[in-house]
Amino acid sequence: MRTILSDLGLESPLVGTTVTAHITSSGPDGFRCTVYDVATLEPREAVLPRADAFDLPEGAAAPELAVGDTVIALVVGVSGTAQQGTERLMLSATAPELVERILSGFVDDIVTGKVVIKAVARVAGTKTKVAVVPTTKGVDARGACIGRGASRLKGAESLLNRGFGRERLEIIEYSGDPATFLTNAMNPVRVTEVLIRGDNAIVAVEEHQLSGGIGEGGLNAQLAGRLTGHYVRVVKAGTDLREVLRQLATGTGAPETG
């Protein structure tokens, strides 16, 4: 099974962990930070490249980060060597794995293995969809991640957005059936029909939910597609899905799509 550490490597025990990065200076390429060891409280130097600090929709202005601000980030690597005194932690605030780590801190069922995160689709600072599945009979994976009164979800969002973000998290129920999984991933709109062929998927929704299904800038359909591994077109209910799929395959366009 894929894990954060297997994705990011094992060059340091800290790789794959979340840290609070205190910004000490900034430059054109990124931010120099100090991270304090949770066990010894000793400071460590860290770098948060600008490319790993923001992942914003086109035209959106990056949040202002200043000296003294703190950012929750994921350790994704180490540069230099401790022996030469040049070791620096490389950080990312945009990695999808950061959401996994933060959510795990609020949901005991993930830590104990009763709930597994199957996939994460993220546009950092805006919206993330997280697909979860239970490993134990009778466990409501989605409910466990949301918590009573959405307390766990709100707690994870608050920590993720600490300092400057407005990212929203959506918990999606995973299914081994591709059509059901895609239907779930289109939350919060109600899907009336799905047609999947290879990497392409056509999703029909009621006309009044068409804009919500597509999402601002196509974000909802884009994240649902990333989560499920499909290129998603959203059309209004009653559209001939097979004709849309044919047009998509031949590159002739698709009516009422987003």
PDB file of C-alpha atoms in Angstrom:
ATOM      1  CA  MET A   1       0.000   0.000   0.000  1.00  0.00           C
ATOM      2  CA  ARG A   2       1.230   3.498  -0.817  1.00  0.00           C
ATOM      3  CA  THR A   3       2.457   5.477   2.154  1.00  0.00           C
ATOM      4  CA  ILE A   4       3.707   8.995   2.583  1.00  0.00           C
ATOM      5  CA  LEU A   5       7.204   7.846   3.443  1.00  0.00           C
ATOM      6  CA  SER A   6       7.459   5.503   0.468  1.00  0.00           C
ATOM      7  CA  ASP A   7       6.437   8.381  -1.792  1.00  0.00           C
ATOM      8  CA  LEU A   8       8.839  10.910  -0.362  1.00  0.00           C
ATOM      9  CA  GLY A   9      11.827   8.730   0.498  1.00  0.00           C
ATOM     10  CA  LEU A  10      13.594   7.870   3.744  1.00  0.00           C
ATOM     11  CA  GLU A  11      16.549  10.271   3.612  1.00  0.00           C
ATOM     12  CA  SER A  12      15.620  11.623   7.050  1.00  0.00           C
ATOM     13  CA  PRO A  13      13.304  10.443   9.849  1.00  0.00           C
ATOM     14  CA  LEU A  14      11.561  13.810   9.552  1.00  0.00           C
ATOM     15  CA  VAL A  15      10.568  13.324   5.921  1.00  0.00           C
ATOM     16  CA  GLY A  16       6.810  12.871   5.765  1.00  0.00           C
ATOM     17  CA  THR A  17       6.098  14.673   9.035  1.00  0.00           C
ATOM     18  CA  THR A  18       4.197  17.900   9.565  1.00  0.00           C
ATOM     19  CA  VAL A  19       5.941  20.847  11.175  1.00  0.00           C
ATOM     20  CA  THR A  20       5.219  24.415  12.167  1.00  0.00           C
ATOM     21  CA  ALA A  21       7.546  26.597  10.121  1.00  0.00           C
ATOM     22  CA  HIS A  22       8.416  30.024  11.513  1.00  0.00           C
ATOM     23  CA  ILE A  23       9.312  32.387   8.667  1.00  0.00           C
ATOM     24  CA  THR A  24      12.554  34.243   9.297  1.00  0.00           C
ATOM     25  CA  SER A  25      13.152  35.853   5.880  1.00  0.00           C
ATOM     26  CA  SER A  26      11.844  35.825   2.332  1.00  0.00           C
ATOM     27  CA  GLY A  27      13.289  36.173  -1.137  1.00  0.00           C
ATOM     28  CA  PRO A  28      12.302  35.774  -4.790  1.00  0.00           C
ATOM     29  CA  ASP A  29      12.615  31.986  -4.628  1.00  0.00           C
ATOM     30  CA  GLY A  30      10.982  31.302  -1.303  1.00  0.00           C
ATOM     31  CA  PHE A  31      11.033  31.582   2.458  1.00  0.00           C
ATOM     32  CA  ARG A  32      13.700  30.704   4.984  1.00  0.00           C
ATOM     33  CA  CYS A  33      12.186  29.195   8.092  1.00  0.00           C
ATOM     34  CA  THR A  34      12.999  27.807  11.508  1.00  0.00           C
ATOM     35  CA  VAL A  35      11.490  24.505  12.608  1.00  0.00           C
ATOM     36  CA  TYR A  36      11.791  23.373  16.223  1.00  0.00           C
ATOM     37  CA  ASP A  37      12.407  19.698  16.985  1.00  0.00           C
ATOM     38  CA  VAL A  38       9.395  18.414  18.944  1.00  0.00           C
ATOM     39  CA  ALA A  39      11.595  16.258  21.192  1.00  0.00           C
ATOM     40  CA  THR A  40      14.615  18.484  21.863  1.00  0.00           C
ATOM     41  CA  LEU A  41      13.163  21.901  20.938  1.00  0.00           C
ATOM     42  CA  GLU A  42      16.385  22.560  19.039  1.00  0.00           C
ATOM     43  CA  PRO A  43      15.955  24.809  15.982  1.00  0.00           C
ATOM     44  CA  ARG A  44      16.471  23.481  12.476  1.00  0.00           C
ATOM     45  CA  GLU A  45      16.869  25.501   9.314  1.00  0.00           C
ATOM     46  CA  ALA A  46      14.241  24.951   6.639  1.00  0.00           C
ATOM     47  CA  VAL A  47      13.306  26.288   3.223  1.00  0.00           C
ATOM     48  CA  LEU A  48       9.802  26.692   1.798  1.00  0.00           C
ATOM     49  CA  PRO A  49      10.102  27.373  -1.964  1.00  0.00           C
ATOM     50  CA  ARG A  50       7.457  29.714  -3.357  1.00  0.00           C
ATOM     51  CA  ALA A  51       6.367  26.969  -5.751  1.00  0.00           C
ATOM     52  CA  ASP A  52       5.537  24.817  -2.698  1.00  0.00           C
ATOM     53  CA  ALA A  53       3.953  27.619  -0.683  1.00  0.00           C
ATOM     54  CA  PHE A  54       0.986  28.460  -2.938  1.00  0.00           C
ATOM     55  CA  ASP A  55      -1.155  26.589  -5.464  1.00  0.00           C
ATOM     56  CA  LEU A  56      -3.730  29.162  -6.465  1.00  0.00           C
ATOM     57  CA  PRO A  57      -6.313  29.440  -9.238  1.00  0.00           C
ATOM     58  CA  GLU A  58      -5.290  31.574 -12.197  1.00  0.00           C
ATOM     59  CA  GLY A  59      -5.519  35.275 -11.399  1.00  0.00           C
ATOM     60  CA  ALA A  60      -5.684  34.798  -7.614  1.00  0.00           C
ATOM     61  CA  ALA A  61      -3.249  36.843  -5.549  1.00  0.00           C
ATOM     62  CA  ALA A  62      -0.882  34.951  -3.264  1.00  0.00           C
ATOM     63  CA  PRO A  63      -1.373  35.556   0.472  1.00  0.00           C
ATOM     64  CA  GLU A  64       1.120  37.869   2.106  1.00  0.00           C
ATOM     65  CA  LEU A  65       3.633  35.983   4.240  1.00  0.00           C
ATOM     66  CA  ALA A  66       5.902  38.020   6.457  1.00  0.00           C
ATOM     67  CA  VAL A  67       8.699  37.445   8.925  1.00  0.00           C
ATOM     68  CA  GLY A  68       7.176  36.076  12.119  1.00  0.00           C
ATOM     69  CA  ASP A  69       4.308  34.262  10.384  1.00  0.00           C
ATOM     70  CA  THR A  70       3.905  30.529  10.865  1.00  0.00           C
ATOM     71  CA  VAL A  71       2.895  27.958   8.264  1.00  0.00           C
ATOM     72  CA  ILE A  72       1.957  24.304   8.688  1.00  0.00           C
ATOM     73  CA  ALA A  73       4.052  22.363   6.187  1.00  0.00           C
ATOM     74  CA  LEU A  74       5.228  18.884   5.258  1.00  0.00           C
ATOM     75  CA  VAL A  75       8.895  17.904   5.314  1.00  0.00           C
ATOM     76  CA  VAL A  76       9.538  16.547   1.808  1.00  0.00           C
ATOM     77  CA  GLY A  77      13.313  16.332   1.774  1.00  0.00           C
ATOM     78  CA  VAL A  78      16.666  17.355   3.210  1.00  0.00           C
ATOM     79  CA  SER A  79      19.376  19.325   1.453  1.00  0.00           C
ATOM     80  CA  GLY A  80      23.031  19.365   2.495  1.00  0.00           C
ATOM     81  CA  THR A  81      24.537  17.238   5.257  1.00  0.00           C
ATOM     82  CA  ALA A  82      24.528  17.506   9.017  1.00  0.00           C
ATOM     83  CA  GLN A  83      28.279  16.729   9.120  1.00  0.00           C
ATOM     84  CA  GLN A  84      29.070  19.816   7.034  1.00  0.00           C
ATOM     85  CA  GLY A  85      26.585  21.966   8.909  1.00  0.00           C
ATOM     86  CA  THR A  86      24.549  22.697   5.779  1.00  0.00           C
ATOM     87  CA  GLU A  87      21.522  20.469   6.434  1.00  0.00           C
ATOM     88  CA  ARG A  88      18.202  22.174   5.684  1.00  0.00           C
ATOM     89  CA  LEU A  89      14.726  20.732   5.698  1.00  0.00           C
ATOM     90  CA  MET A  90      12.832  21.194   2.447  1.00  0.00           C
ATOM     91  CA  LEU A  91       9.174  22.013   3.072  1.00  0.00           C
ATOM     92  CA  SER A  92       5.917  21.993   1.127  1.00  0.00           C
ATOM     93  CA  ALA A  93       2.588  23.545   2.049  1.00  0.00           C
ATOM     94  CA  THR A  94       0.920  22.289  -1.150  1.00  0.00           C
ATOM     95  CA  ALA A  95       1.620  18.532  -1.029  1.00  0.00           C
ATOM     96  CA  PRO A  96      -1.545  16.389  -0.889  1.00  0.00           C
ATOM     97  CA  GLU A  97       0.174  14.261   1.771  1.00  0.00           C
ATOM     98  CA  LEU A  98       0.044  17.231   4.135  1.00  0.00           C
ATOM     99  CA  VAL A  99      -3.741  16.882   4.267  1.00  0.00           C
ATOM    100  CA  GLU A 100      -3.367  13.162   5.045  1.00  0.00           C
ATOM    101  CA  ARG A 101      -1.053  13.876   7.960  1.00  0.00           C
ATOM    102  CA  ILE A 102      -3.190  16.661   9.404  1.00  0.00           C
ATOM    103  CA  LEU A 103      -6.447  14.711   9.105  1.00  0.00           C
ATOM    104  CA  SER A 104      -4.803  11.689  10.746  1.00  0.00           C
ATOM    105  CA  GLY A 105      -4.049  13.842  13.770  1.00  0.00           C
ATOM    106  CA  PHE A 106      -7.757  14.461  14.316  1.00  0.00           C
ATOM    107  CA  VAL A 107      -9.158  11.029  13.400  1.00  0.00           C
ATOM    108  CA  ASP A 108      -8.201   8.139  15.674  1.00  0.00           C
ATOM    109  CA  ASP A 109      -9.744   5.651  13.254  1.00  0.00           C
ATOM    110  CA  ILE A 110      -7.084   6.513  10.664  1.00  0.00           C
ATOM    111  CA  VAL A 111      -4.291   6.018  13.199  1.00  0.00           C
ATOM    112  CA  THR A 112      -5.686   2.642  14.293  1.00  0.00           C
ATOM    113  CA  GLY A 113      -6.251   1.533  10.699  1.00  0.00           C
ATOM    114  CA  LYS A 114     -10.029   1.276  10.912  1.00  0.00           C
ATOM    115  CA  VAL A 115     -10.221   3.952   8.209  1.00  0.00           C
ATOM    116  CA  VAL A 116      -7.846   4.251   5.247  1.00  0.00           C
ATOM    117  CA  ILE A 117      -7.298   7.290   3.039  1.00  0.00           C
ATOM    118  CA  LYS A 118      -7.434   5.926  -0.515  1.00  0.00           C
ATOM    119  CA  ALA A 119      -6.782   9.104  -2.497  1.00  0.00           C
ATOM    120  CA  VAL A 120      -6.366  12.870  -2.155  1.00  0.00           C
ATOM    121  CA  ALA A 121      -7.014  15.494  -4.850  1.00  0.00           C
ATOM    122  CA  ARG A 122      -5.904  18.967  -3.866  1.00  0.00           C
ATOM    123  CA  VAL A 123      -5.652  22.539  -5.082  1.00  0.00           C
ATOM    124  CA  ALA A 124      -3.856  23.965  -2.074  1.00  0.00           C
ATOM    125  CA  GLY A 125      -5.444  27.022  -0.537  1.00  0.00           C
ATOM    126  CA  THR A 126      -8.758  26.388  -2.271  1.00  0.00           C
ATOM    127  CA  LYS A 127     -10.241  22.896  -2.001  1.00  0.00           C
ATOM    128  CA  THR A 128      -9.282  19.283  -1.336  1.00  0.00           C
ATOM    129  CA  LYS A 129     -11.257  16.074  -1.770  1.00  0.00           C
ATOM    130  CA  VAL A 130     -10.233  13.094   0.384  1.00  0.00           C
ATOM    131  CA  ALA A 131     -11.484   9.577  -0.393  1.00  0.00           C
ATOM    132  CA  VAL A 132     -11.761   7.269   2.615  1.00  0.00           C
ATOM    133  CA  VAL A 133     -12.817   3.664   3.158  1.00  0.00           C
ATOM    134  CA  PRO A 134     -13.357   1.537   6.305  1.00  0.00           C
ATOM    135  CA  THR A 135     -11.343  -1.627   6.932  1.00  0.00           C
ATOM    136  CA  THR A 136     -13.610  -2.744   9.765  1.00  0.00           C
ATOM    137  CA  LYS A 137     -17.224  -3.757   9.353  1.00  0.00           C
ATOM    138  CA  GLY A 138     -19.693  -1.277  10.798  1.00  0.00           C
ATOM    139  CA  VAL A 139     -17.338   1.714  10.681  1.00  0.00           C
ATOM    140  CA  ASP A 140     -18.627   4.846   8.955  1.00  0.00           C
ATOM    141  CA  ALA A 141     -15.391   6.115   7.408  1.00  0.00           C
ATOM    142  CA  ARG A 142     -16.795   9.414   6.185  1.00  0.00           C
ATOM    143  CA  GLY A 143     -18.576  10.110   9.464  1.00  0.00           C
ATOM    144  CA  ALA A 144     -15.454   9.270  11.456  1.00  0.00           C
ATOM    145  CA  CYS A 145     -13.434  11.827   9.483  1.00  0.00           C
ATOM    146  CA  ILE A 146     -16.069  14.534   9.728  1.00  0.00           C
ATOM    147  CA  GLY A 147     -16.803  14.011  13.434  1.00  0.00           C
ATOM    148  CA  ARG A 148     -19.758  15.070  15.533  1.00  0.00           C
ATOM    149  CA  GLY A 149     -20.815  18.541  14.516  1.00  0.00           C
ATOM    150  CA  ALA A 150     -18.056  18.415  11.883  1.00  0.00           C
ATOM    151  CA  SER A 151     -15.601  18.964  14.749  1.00  0.00           C
ATOM    152  CA  ARG A 152     -12.806  16.828  13.294  1.00  0.00           C
ATOM    153  CA  LEU A 153     -13.131  18.257   9.818  1.00  0.00           C
ATOM    154  CA  LYS A 154     -13.208  21.832  11.104  1.00  0.00           C
ATOM    155  CA  GLY A 155     -10.195  21.162  13.310  1.00  0.00           C
ATOM    156  CA  ALA A 156      -8.206  19.800  10.374  1.00  0.00           C
ATOM    157  CA  GLU A 157      -9.223  22.753   8.192  1.00  0.00           C
ATOM    158  CA  SER A 158      -8.278  25.230  10.896  1.00  0.00           C
ATOM    159  CA  LEU A 159      -4.807  23.739  11.310  1.00  0.00           C
ATOM    160  CA  LEU A 160      -4.247  23.393   7.575  1.00  0.00           C
ATOM    161  CA  ASN A 161      -5.233  27.028   7.035  1.00  0.00           C
ATOM    162  CA  ARG A 162      -3.255  28.379   9.962  1.00  0.00           C
ATOM    163  CA  GLY A 163      -1.899  31.786   9.170  1.00  0.00           C
ATOM    164  CA  PHE A 164      -3.276  32.508   5.713  1.00  0.00           C
ATOM    165  CA  GLY A 165      -5.332  29.796   4.031  1.00  0.00           C
ATOM    166  CA  ARG A 166      -9.016  29.320   3.230  1.00  0.00           C
ATOM    167  CA  GLU A 167      -8.880  25.743   1.999  1.00  0.00           C
ATOM    168  CA  ARG A 168     -11.987  23.587   2.332  1.00  0.00           C
ATOM    169  CA  LEU A 169     -11.862  19.830   2.867  1.00  0.00           C
ATOM    170  CA  GLU A 170     -14.454  17.414   1.496  1.00  0.00           C
ATOM    171  CA  ILE A 171     -14.584  13.821   2.684  1.00  0.00           C
ATOM    172  CA  ILE A 172     -15.631  11.393  -0.053  1.00  0.00           C
ATOM    173  CA  GLU A 173     -16.758   7.806   0.440  1.00  0.00           C
ATOM    174  CA  TYR A 174     -14.538   5.533  -1.657  1.00  0.00           C
ATOM    175  CA  SER A 175     -16.035   2.730  -3.743  1.00  0.00           C
ATOM    176  CA  GLY A 176     -14.431  -0.005  -5.802  1.00  0.00           C
ATOM    177  CA  ASP A 177     -17.113   0.594  -8.428  1.00  0.00           C
ATOM    178  CA  PRO A 178     -15.820   3.437 -10.663  1.00  0.00           C
ATOM    179  CA  ALA A 179     -19.260   4.904 -11.384  1.00  0.00           C
ATOM    180  CA  THR A 180     -20.238   4.955  -7.707  1.00  0.00           C
ATOM    181  CA  PHE A 181     -16.888   6.434  -6.711  1.00  0.00           C
ATOM    182  CA  LEU A 182     -17.198   9.198  -9.305  1.00  0.00           C
ATOM    183  CA  THR A 183     -20.771   9.895  -8.209  1.00  0.00           C
ATOM    184  CA  ASN A 184     -19.552  10.291  -4.632  1.00  0.00           C
ATOM    185  CA  ALA A 185     -16.607  12.427  -5.749  1.00  0.00           C
ATOM    186  CA  MET A 186     -18.932  14.951  -7.410  1.00  0.00           C
ATOM    187  CA  ASN A 187     -20.187  16.022  -3.985  1.00  0.00           C
ATOM    188  CA  PRO A 188     -21.980  18.289  -3.193  1.00  0.00           C
ATOM    189  CA  VAL A 189     -24.111  17.947  -6.360  1.00  0.00           C
ATOM    190  CA  ARG A 190     -26.439  15.026  -7.028  1.00  0.00           C
ATOM    191  CA  VAL A 191     -25.459  12.978 -10.074  1.00  0.00           C
ATOM    192  CA  THR A 192     -28.264  11.540 -12.207  1.00  0.00           C
ATOM    193  CA  GLU A 193     -26.204   9.465 -14.645  1.00  0.00           C
ATOM    194  CA  VAL A 194     -22.577   8.474 -15.275  1.00  0.00           C
ATOM    195  CA  LEU A 195     -20.863   7.005 -18.334  1.00  0.00           C
ATOM    196  CA  ILE A 196     -17.217   5.939 -18.134  1.00  0.00           C
ATOM    197  CA  ARG A 197     -15.065   4.719 -21.009  1.00  0.00           C
ATOM    198  CA  GLY A 198     -11.372   4.357 -20.337  1.00  0.00           C
ATOM    199  CA  ASP A 199     -10.002   7.608 -18.912  1.00  0.00           C
ATOM    200  CA  ASN A 200     -13.045   9.659 -19.983  1.00  0.00           C
ATOM    201  CA  ALA A 201     -16.154  10.133 -17.883  1.00  0.00           C
ATOM    202  CA  ILE A 202     -19.392  11.965 -18.628  1.00  0.00           C
ATOM    203  CA  VAL A 203     -21.435  13.027 -15.602  1.00  0.00           C
ATOM    204  CA  ALA A 204     -25.027  14.280 -15.832  1.00  0.00           C
ATOM    205  CA  VAL A 205     -26.562  16.558 -13.201  1.00  0.00           C
ATOM    206  CA  GLU A 206     -29.800  18.507 -12.973  1.00  0.00           C
ATOM    207  CA  GLU A 207     -29.651  21.779 -14.895  1.00  0.00           C
ATOM    208  CA  HIS A 208     -29.893  23.927 -11.759  1.00  0.00           C
ATOM    209  CA  GLN A 209     -26.839  22.113 -10.364  1.00  0.00           C
ATOM    210  CA  LEU A 210     -24.757  22.377 -13.524  1.00  0.00           C
ATOM    211  CA  SER A 211     -22.598  25.286 -12.352  1.00  0.00           C
ATOM    212  CA  GLY A 212     -22.041  23.617  -8.976  1.00  0.00           C
ATOM    213  CA  GLY A 213     -21.103  20.344 -10.618  1.00  0.00           C
ATOM    214  CA  ILE A 214     -18.515  22.030 -12.796  1.00  0.00           C
ATOM    215  CA  GLY A 215     -17.380  24.321  -9.990  1.00  0.00           C
ATOM    216  CA  GLU A 216     -15.770  27.733 -10.206  1.00  0.00           C
ATOM    217  CA  GLY A 217     -13.073  27.550 -12.860  1.00  0.00           C
ATOM    218  CA  GLY A 218     -14.003  23.899 -13.376  1.00  0.00           C
ATOM    219  CA  LEU A 219     -12.585  23.059  -9.929  1.00  0.00           C
ATOM    220  CA  ASN A 220     -15.200  20.569  -8.703  1.00  0.00           C
ATOM    221  CA  ALA A 221     -15.082  18.469 -11.873  1.00  0.00           C
ATOM    222  CA  GLN A 222     -11.297  18.748 -11.973  1.00  0.00           C
ATOM    223  CA  LEU A 223     -10.831  17.488  -8.417  1.00  0.00           C
ATOM    224  CA  ALA A 224     -13.389  14.705  -8.889  1.00  0.00           C
ATOM    225  CA  GLY A 225     -11.446  13.644 -11.973  1.00  0.00           C
ATOM    226  CA  ARG A 226      -8.102  13.709 -10.170  1.00  0.00           C
ATOM    227  CA  LEU A 227      -9.541  11.732  -7.277  1.00  0.00           C
ATOM    228  CA  THR A 228     -10.991   8.990  -9.469  1.00  0.00           C
ATOM    229  CA  GLY A 229      -8.436   9.016 -12.300  1.00  0.00           C
ATOM    230  CA  HIS A 230     -10.726  10.297 -15.065  1.00  0.00           C
ATOM    231  CA  TYR A 231     -11.133  13.278 -17.338  1.00  0.00           C
ATOM    232  CA  VAL A 232     -14.605  14.484 -16.342  1.00  0.00           C
ATOM    233  CA  ARG A 233     -17.153  16.323 -18.473  1.00  0.00           C
ATOM    234  CA  VAL A 234     -20.291  17.592 -16.745  1.00  0.00           C
ATOM    235  CA  VAL A 235     -23.538  17.861 -18.723  1.00  0.00           C
ATOM    236  CA  LYS A 236     -27.155  18.549 -17.828  1.00  0.00           C
ATOM    237  CA  ALA A 237     -29.548  15.668 -17.193  1.00  0.00           C
ATOM    238  CA  GLY A 238     -31.228  14.386 -20.343  1.00  0.00           C
ATOM    239  CA  THR A 239     -28.146  14.803 -22.536  1.00  0.00           C
ATOM    240  CA  ASP A 240     -27.146  11.817 -24.676  1.00  0.00           C
ATOM    241  CA  LEU A 241     -24.027  10.739 -22.781  1.00  0.00           C
ATOM    242  CA  ARG A 242     -22.869   8.363 -25.505  1.00  0.00           C
ATOM    243  CA  GLU A 243     -22.971  11.168 -28.084  1.00  0.00           C
ATOM    244  CA  VAL A 244     -20.987  13.445 -25.771  1.00  0.00           C
ATOM    245  CA  LEU A 245     -18.453  10.677 -25.259  1.00  0.00           C
ATOM    246  CA  ARG A 246     -18.194  10.152 -29.033  1.00  0.00           C
ATOM    247  CA  GLN A 247     -17.627  13.861 -29.592  1.00  0.00           C
ATOM    248  CA  LEU A 248     -15.050  13.929 -26.822  1.00  0.00           C
ATOM    249  CA  ALA A 249     -13.193  10.977 -28.320  1.00  0.00           C
ATOM    250  CA  THR A 250     -13.183  12.515 -31.809  1.00  0.00           C
ATOM    251  CA  GLY A 251     -12.366  16.016 -30.604  1.00  0.00           C
ATOM    252  CA  THR A 252     -15.472  17.561 -32.127  1.00  0.00           C
ATOM    253  CA  GLY A 253     -16.643  19.130 -28.852  1.00  0.00           C
ATOM    254  CA  ALA A 254     -19.437  18.300 -26.468  1.00  0.00           C
ATOM    255  CA  PRO A 255     -22.633  20.300 -25.952  1.00  0.00           C
ATOM    256  CA  GLU A 256     -23.595  21.637 -22.510  1.00  0.00           C
ATOM    257  CA  THR A 257     -20.306  20.574 -20.988  1.00  0.00           C
ATOM    258  CA  GLY A 258     -17.987  22.094 -18.472  1.00  0.00           C
TER     259      GLY A 258
END
